[in-house]
Coordinates of C-alpha atoms in Angstrom, one line a residue:
X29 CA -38.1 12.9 -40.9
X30 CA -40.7 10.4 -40.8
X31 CA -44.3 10.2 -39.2
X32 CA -42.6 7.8 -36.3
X33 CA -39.9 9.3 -35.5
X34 CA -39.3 10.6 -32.2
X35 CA -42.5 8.2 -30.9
X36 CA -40.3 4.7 -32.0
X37 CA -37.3 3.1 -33.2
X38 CA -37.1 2.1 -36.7
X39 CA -36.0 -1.2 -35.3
X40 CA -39.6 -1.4 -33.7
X41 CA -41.0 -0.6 -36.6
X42 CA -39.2 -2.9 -39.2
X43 CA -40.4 -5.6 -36.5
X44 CA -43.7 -4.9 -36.1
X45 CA -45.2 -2.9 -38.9
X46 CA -44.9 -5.2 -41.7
X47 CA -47.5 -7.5 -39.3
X48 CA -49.2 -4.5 -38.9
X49 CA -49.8 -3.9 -42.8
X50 CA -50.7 -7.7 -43.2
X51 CA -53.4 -7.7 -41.2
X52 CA -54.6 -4.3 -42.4
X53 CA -54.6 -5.3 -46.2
X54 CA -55.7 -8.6 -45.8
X55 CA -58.2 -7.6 -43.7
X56 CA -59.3 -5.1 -46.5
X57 CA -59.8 -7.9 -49.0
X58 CA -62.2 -9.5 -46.3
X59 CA -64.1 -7.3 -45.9
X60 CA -65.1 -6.0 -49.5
X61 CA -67.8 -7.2 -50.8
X62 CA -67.8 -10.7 -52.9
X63 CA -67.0 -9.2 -56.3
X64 CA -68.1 -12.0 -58.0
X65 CA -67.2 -10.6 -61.3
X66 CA -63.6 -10.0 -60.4
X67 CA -62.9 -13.8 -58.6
X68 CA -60.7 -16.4 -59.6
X69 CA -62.8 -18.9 -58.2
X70 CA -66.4 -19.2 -57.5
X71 CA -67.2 -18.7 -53.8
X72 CA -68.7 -22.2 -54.0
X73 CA -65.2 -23.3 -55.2
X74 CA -63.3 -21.8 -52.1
X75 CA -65.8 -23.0 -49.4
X76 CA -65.6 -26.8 -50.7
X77 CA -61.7 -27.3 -52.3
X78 CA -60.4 -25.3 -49.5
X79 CA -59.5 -28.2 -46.7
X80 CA -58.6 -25.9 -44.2
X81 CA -61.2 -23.7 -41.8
X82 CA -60.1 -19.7 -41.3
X83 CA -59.9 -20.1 -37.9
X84 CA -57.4 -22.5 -38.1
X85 CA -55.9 -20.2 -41.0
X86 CA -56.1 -17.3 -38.7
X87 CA -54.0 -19.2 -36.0
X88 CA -51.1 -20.2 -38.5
X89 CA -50.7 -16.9 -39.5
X90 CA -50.1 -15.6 -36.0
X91 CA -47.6 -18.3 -35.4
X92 CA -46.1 -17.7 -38.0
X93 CA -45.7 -13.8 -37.2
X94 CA -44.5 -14.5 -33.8
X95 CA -41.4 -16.1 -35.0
X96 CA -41.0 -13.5 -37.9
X97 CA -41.5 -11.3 -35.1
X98 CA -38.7 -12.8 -32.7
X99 CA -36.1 -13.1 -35.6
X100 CA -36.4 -9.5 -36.9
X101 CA -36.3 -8.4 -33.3
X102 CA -32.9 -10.6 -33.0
X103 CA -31.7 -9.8 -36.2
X104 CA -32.2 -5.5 -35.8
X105 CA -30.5 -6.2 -32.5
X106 CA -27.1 -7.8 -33.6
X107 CA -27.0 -5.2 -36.6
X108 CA -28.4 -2.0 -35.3
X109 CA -25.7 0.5 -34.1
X110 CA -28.0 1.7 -31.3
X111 CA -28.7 0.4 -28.7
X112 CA -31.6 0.9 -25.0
X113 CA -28.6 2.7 -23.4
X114 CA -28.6 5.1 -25.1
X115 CA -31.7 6.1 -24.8
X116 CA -32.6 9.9 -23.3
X117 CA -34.6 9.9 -20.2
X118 CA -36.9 12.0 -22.2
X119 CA -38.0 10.4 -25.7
X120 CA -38.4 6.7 -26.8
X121 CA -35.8 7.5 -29.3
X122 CA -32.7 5.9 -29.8
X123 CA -29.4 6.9 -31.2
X124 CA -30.5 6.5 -35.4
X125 CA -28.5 5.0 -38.0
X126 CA -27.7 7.4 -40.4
X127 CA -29.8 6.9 -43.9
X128 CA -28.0 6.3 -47.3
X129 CA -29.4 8.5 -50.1
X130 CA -32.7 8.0 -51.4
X131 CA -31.1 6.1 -54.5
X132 CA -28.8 4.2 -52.5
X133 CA -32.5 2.7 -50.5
X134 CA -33.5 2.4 -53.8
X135 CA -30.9 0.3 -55.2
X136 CA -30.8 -1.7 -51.8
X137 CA -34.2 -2.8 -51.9
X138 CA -34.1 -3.6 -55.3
X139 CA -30.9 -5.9 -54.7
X140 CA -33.4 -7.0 -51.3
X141 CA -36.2 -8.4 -54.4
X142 CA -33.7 -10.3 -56.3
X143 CA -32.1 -12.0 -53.1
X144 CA -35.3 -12.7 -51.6
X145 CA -36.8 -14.1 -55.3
X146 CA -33.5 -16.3 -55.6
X147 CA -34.3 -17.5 -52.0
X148 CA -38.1 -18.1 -52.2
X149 CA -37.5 -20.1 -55.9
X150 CA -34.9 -22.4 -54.6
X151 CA -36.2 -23.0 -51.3
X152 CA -40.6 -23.1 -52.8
X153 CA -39.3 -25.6 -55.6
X154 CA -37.3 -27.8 -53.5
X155 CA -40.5 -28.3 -50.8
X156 CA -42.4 -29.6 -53.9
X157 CA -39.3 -31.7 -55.7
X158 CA -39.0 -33.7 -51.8
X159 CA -41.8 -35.9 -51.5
X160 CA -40.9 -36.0 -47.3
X161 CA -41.5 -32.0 -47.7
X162 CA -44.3 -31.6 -49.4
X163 CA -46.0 -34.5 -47.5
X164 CA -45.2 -33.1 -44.1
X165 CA -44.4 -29.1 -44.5
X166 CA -45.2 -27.6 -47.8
X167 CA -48.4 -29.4 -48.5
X168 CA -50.2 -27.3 -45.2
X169 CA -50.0 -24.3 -47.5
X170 CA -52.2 -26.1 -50.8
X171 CA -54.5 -26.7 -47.6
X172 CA -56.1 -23.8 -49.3
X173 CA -56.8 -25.0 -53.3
X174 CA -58.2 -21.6 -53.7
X175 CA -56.4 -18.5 -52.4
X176 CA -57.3 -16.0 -50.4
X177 CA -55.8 -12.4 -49.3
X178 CA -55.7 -13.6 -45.3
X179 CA -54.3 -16.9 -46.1
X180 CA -51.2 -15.3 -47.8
X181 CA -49.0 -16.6 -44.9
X182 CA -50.9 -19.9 -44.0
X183 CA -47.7 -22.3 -43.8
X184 CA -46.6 -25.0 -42.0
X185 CA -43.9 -23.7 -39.1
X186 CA -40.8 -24.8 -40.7
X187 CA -41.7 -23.6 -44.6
X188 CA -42.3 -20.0 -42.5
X189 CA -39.4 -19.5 -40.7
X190 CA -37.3 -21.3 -43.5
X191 CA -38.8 -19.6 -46.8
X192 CA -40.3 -16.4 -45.4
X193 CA -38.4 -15.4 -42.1
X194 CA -34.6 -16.8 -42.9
X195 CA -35.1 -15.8 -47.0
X196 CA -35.8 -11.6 -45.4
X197 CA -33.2 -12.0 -43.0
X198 CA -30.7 -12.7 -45.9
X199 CA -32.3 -10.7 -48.4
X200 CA -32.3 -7.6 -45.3
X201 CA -27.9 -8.3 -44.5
X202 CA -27.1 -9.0 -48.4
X203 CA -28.8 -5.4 -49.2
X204 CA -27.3 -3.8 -46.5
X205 CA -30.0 -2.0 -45.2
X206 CA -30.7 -0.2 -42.4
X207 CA -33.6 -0.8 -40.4
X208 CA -35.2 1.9 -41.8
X209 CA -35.4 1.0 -45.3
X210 CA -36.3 -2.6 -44.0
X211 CA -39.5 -1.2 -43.2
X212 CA -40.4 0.2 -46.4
X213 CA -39.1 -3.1 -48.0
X214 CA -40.8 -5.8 -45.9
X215 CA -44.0 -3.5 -45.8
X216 CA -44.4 -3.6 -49.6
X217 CA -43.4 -7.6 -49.9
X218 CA -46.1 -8.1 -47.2
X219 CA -48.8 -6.2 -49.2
X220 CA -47.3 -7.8 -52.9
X221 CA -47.8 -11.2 -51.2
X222 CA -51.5 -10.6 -49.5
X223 CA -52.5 -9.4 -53.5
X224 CA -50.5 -12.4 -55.1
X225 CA -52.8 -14.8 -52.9
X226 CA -56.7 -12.7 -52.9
X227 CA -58.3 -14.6 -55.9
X228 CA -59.0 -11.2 -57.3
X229 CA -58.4 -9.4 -60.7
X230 CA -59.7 -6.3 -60.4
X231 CA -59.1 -4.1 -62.8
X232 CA -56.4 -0.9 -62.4
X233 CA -54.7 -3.3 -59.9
X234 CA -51.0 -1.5 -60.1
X235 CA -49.2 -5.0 -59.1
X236 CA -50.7 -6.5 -62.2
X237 CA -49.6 -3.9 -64.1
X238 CA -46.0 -3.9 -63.3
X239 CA -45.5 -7.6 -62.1
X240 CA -45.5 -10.7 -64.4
X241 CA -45.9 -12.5 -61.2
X242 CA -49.3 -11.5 -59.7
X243 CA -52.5 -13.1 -58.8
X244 CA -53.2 -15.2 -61.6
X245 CA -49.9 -16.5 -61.7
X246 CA -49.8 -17.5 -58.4
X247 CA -53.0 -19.0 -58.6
X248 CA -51.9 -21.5 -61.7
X249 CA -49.3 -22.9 -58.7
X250 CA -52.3 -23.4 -56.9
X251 CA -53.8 -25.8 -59.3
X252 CA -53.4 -29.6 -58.7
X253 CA -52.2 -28.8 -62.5
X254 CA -50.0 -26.3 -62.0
X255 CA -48.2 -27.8 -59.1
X256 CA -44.9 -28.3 -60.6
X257 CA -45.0 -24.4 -62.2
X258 CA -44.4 -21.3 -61.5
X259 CA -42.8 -21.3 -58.1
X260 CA -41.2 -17.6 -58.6
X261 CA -42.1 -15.6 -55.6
X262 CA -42.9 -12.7 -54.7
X263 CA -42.0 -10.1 -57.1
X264 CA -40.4 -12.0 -60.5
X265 CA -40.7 -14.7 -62.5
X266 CA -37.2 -15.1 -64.5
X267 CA -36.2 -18.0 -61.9
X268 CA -39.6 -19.6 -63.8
X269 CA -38.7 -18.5 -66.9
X270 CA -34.3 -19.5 -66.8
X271 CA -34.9 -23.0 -65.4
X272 CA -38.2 -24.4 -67.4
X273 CA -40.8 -24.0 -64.7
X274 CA -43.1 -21.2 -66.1
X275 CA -46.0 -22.0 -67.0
X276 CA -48.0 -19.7 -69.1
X277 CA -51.7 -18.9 -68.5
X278 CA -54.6 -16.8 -70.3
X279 CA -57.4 -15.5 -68.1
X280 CA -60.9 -16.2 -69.4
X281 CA -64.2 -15.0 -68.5
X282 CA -66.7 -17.3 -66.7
X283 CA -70.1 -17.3 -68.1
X284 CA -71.7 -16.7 -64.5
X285 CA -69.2 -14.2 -63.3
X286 CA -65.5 -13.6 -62.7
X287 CA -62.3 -15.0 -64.5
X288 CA -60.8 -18.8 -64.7
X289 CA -56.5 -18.4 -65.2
X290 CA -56.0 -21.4 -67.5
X291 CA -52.8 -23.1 -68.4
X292 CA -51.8 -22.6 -72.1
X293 CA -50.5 -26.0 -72.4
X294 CA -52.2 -29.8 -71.2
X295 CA -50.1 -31.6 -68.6

């Protein structure tokens, strides 16, 4: 049993609690203090390479989350086996889907990475490979030169619902999963992708510890250098690494504070 059982539907849930969980981490990163020490970029940096305010941020993100929103709402709908009929005049519960193993979930969302990463490479690199793309869709995202955690999902409409909310719809029916398990999985890619894109390296950070593909390599992408580079998103980088787009990077220390990810190689 879990904490929401019996309250809501897991179908609910996989909708709306991976929004939840963005705003709530990113929102975390906000509001910590400026950790100079720890940032990718000087604060100076974000306020004047960034060409794009947080308000209008803000705005995209929401828009964004609506039609996430719609489609997972659609997309539990068609594949759930329960339906509001069958609801009992006394709970908010529906019928539930019965839940695989604890391995099998496992092994699902696992299978849900790798899809997803195959998506996200294929789709990310051919937005910067068009020039009519980039111009017009991709380049809204490299609005912000300089990452931050509530920017994570600052795209244009079209790179959101094609990259984000169509590359978890496939990754969700490829797995198999129920809607269940789509919570736990689109909860922890939210939160993977808030950290890939909060211009921090703080130290004990677990996703650095067990992702190649973390802030700093994210960030190098961000770099008018690093355009071309390191497209692998969100969890992996062996898309990067098979078809001759990683770029490697070494993080040094800034004099006045903070780290600088630099490319190993001139371009």
């Amino acid at each position: 049993m879990v904490f929401w059982e019996g309250y809501v539907t897991d179908e609910s849930m996989g909708t709306f609690a991976p929004i939840v969980v963005y705003w709530l981490y990113a929102g975390f990163y906000q509001l910590l203090p400026p950790l100079d020490n720890y940032r990718l970029h000087t604060r100076r940096e974000e306020d004047e390479r960034n060409l794009v305010s947080l308000p209008s941020v803000v705005r995209g993100v929401l828009l964004q989350q609506a039609v996430q929103a719609l489609v997972a709402h659609l997309l539990f709908l068609v594949t759930s086996g329960s339906s509001s009929s069958s609801s009992s005049s006394s709970s908010l519960r529906v019928d539930e889907t019965a839940q695989p193993w604890v391995v099998v979930q496992m092994v699902q969302i696992c299978v849900a990475m790798v899809v997803m990463d195959t998506w996200q490479y294929f789709v990310h690199r051919y937005m910067h490979q068009n020039k009519f793309l980039y111009r017009n869709v991709h380049s809204q995202h490299h609005r912000l030169v300089v990452p931050y955690a509530i920017g994570a999902l600052y795209n244009h409409p079209l790179e959101g619902l094609l990259l984000d909310t169509v590359g978890g719809a496939i990754s969700f029916l490829v797995a198999g999963m129920t809607a269940r398990t789509a919570v736990y999985f689109f909860c922890f890619a939210v939160i993977k992708t808030v950290d890939d894109h909060c211009g921090l390296w703080l130290p004990g950070n677990i996703f650095h510890l067990f992702f190649q593909n973390n802030t700093a390599y994210h960030d190098i992408h961000h770099q008018i250098q690093g355009l071309k580079y390191n497209y692998s998103q969100p969890f992996f980088p062996f898309w990067d690494k098979l078809l001759g787009t990683h770029m490697p990077y070494r993080l040094v220390k800034r004099p006045q504070g903070g780290f600088e990810a630099k490319l190993f190689k001139k371009l």
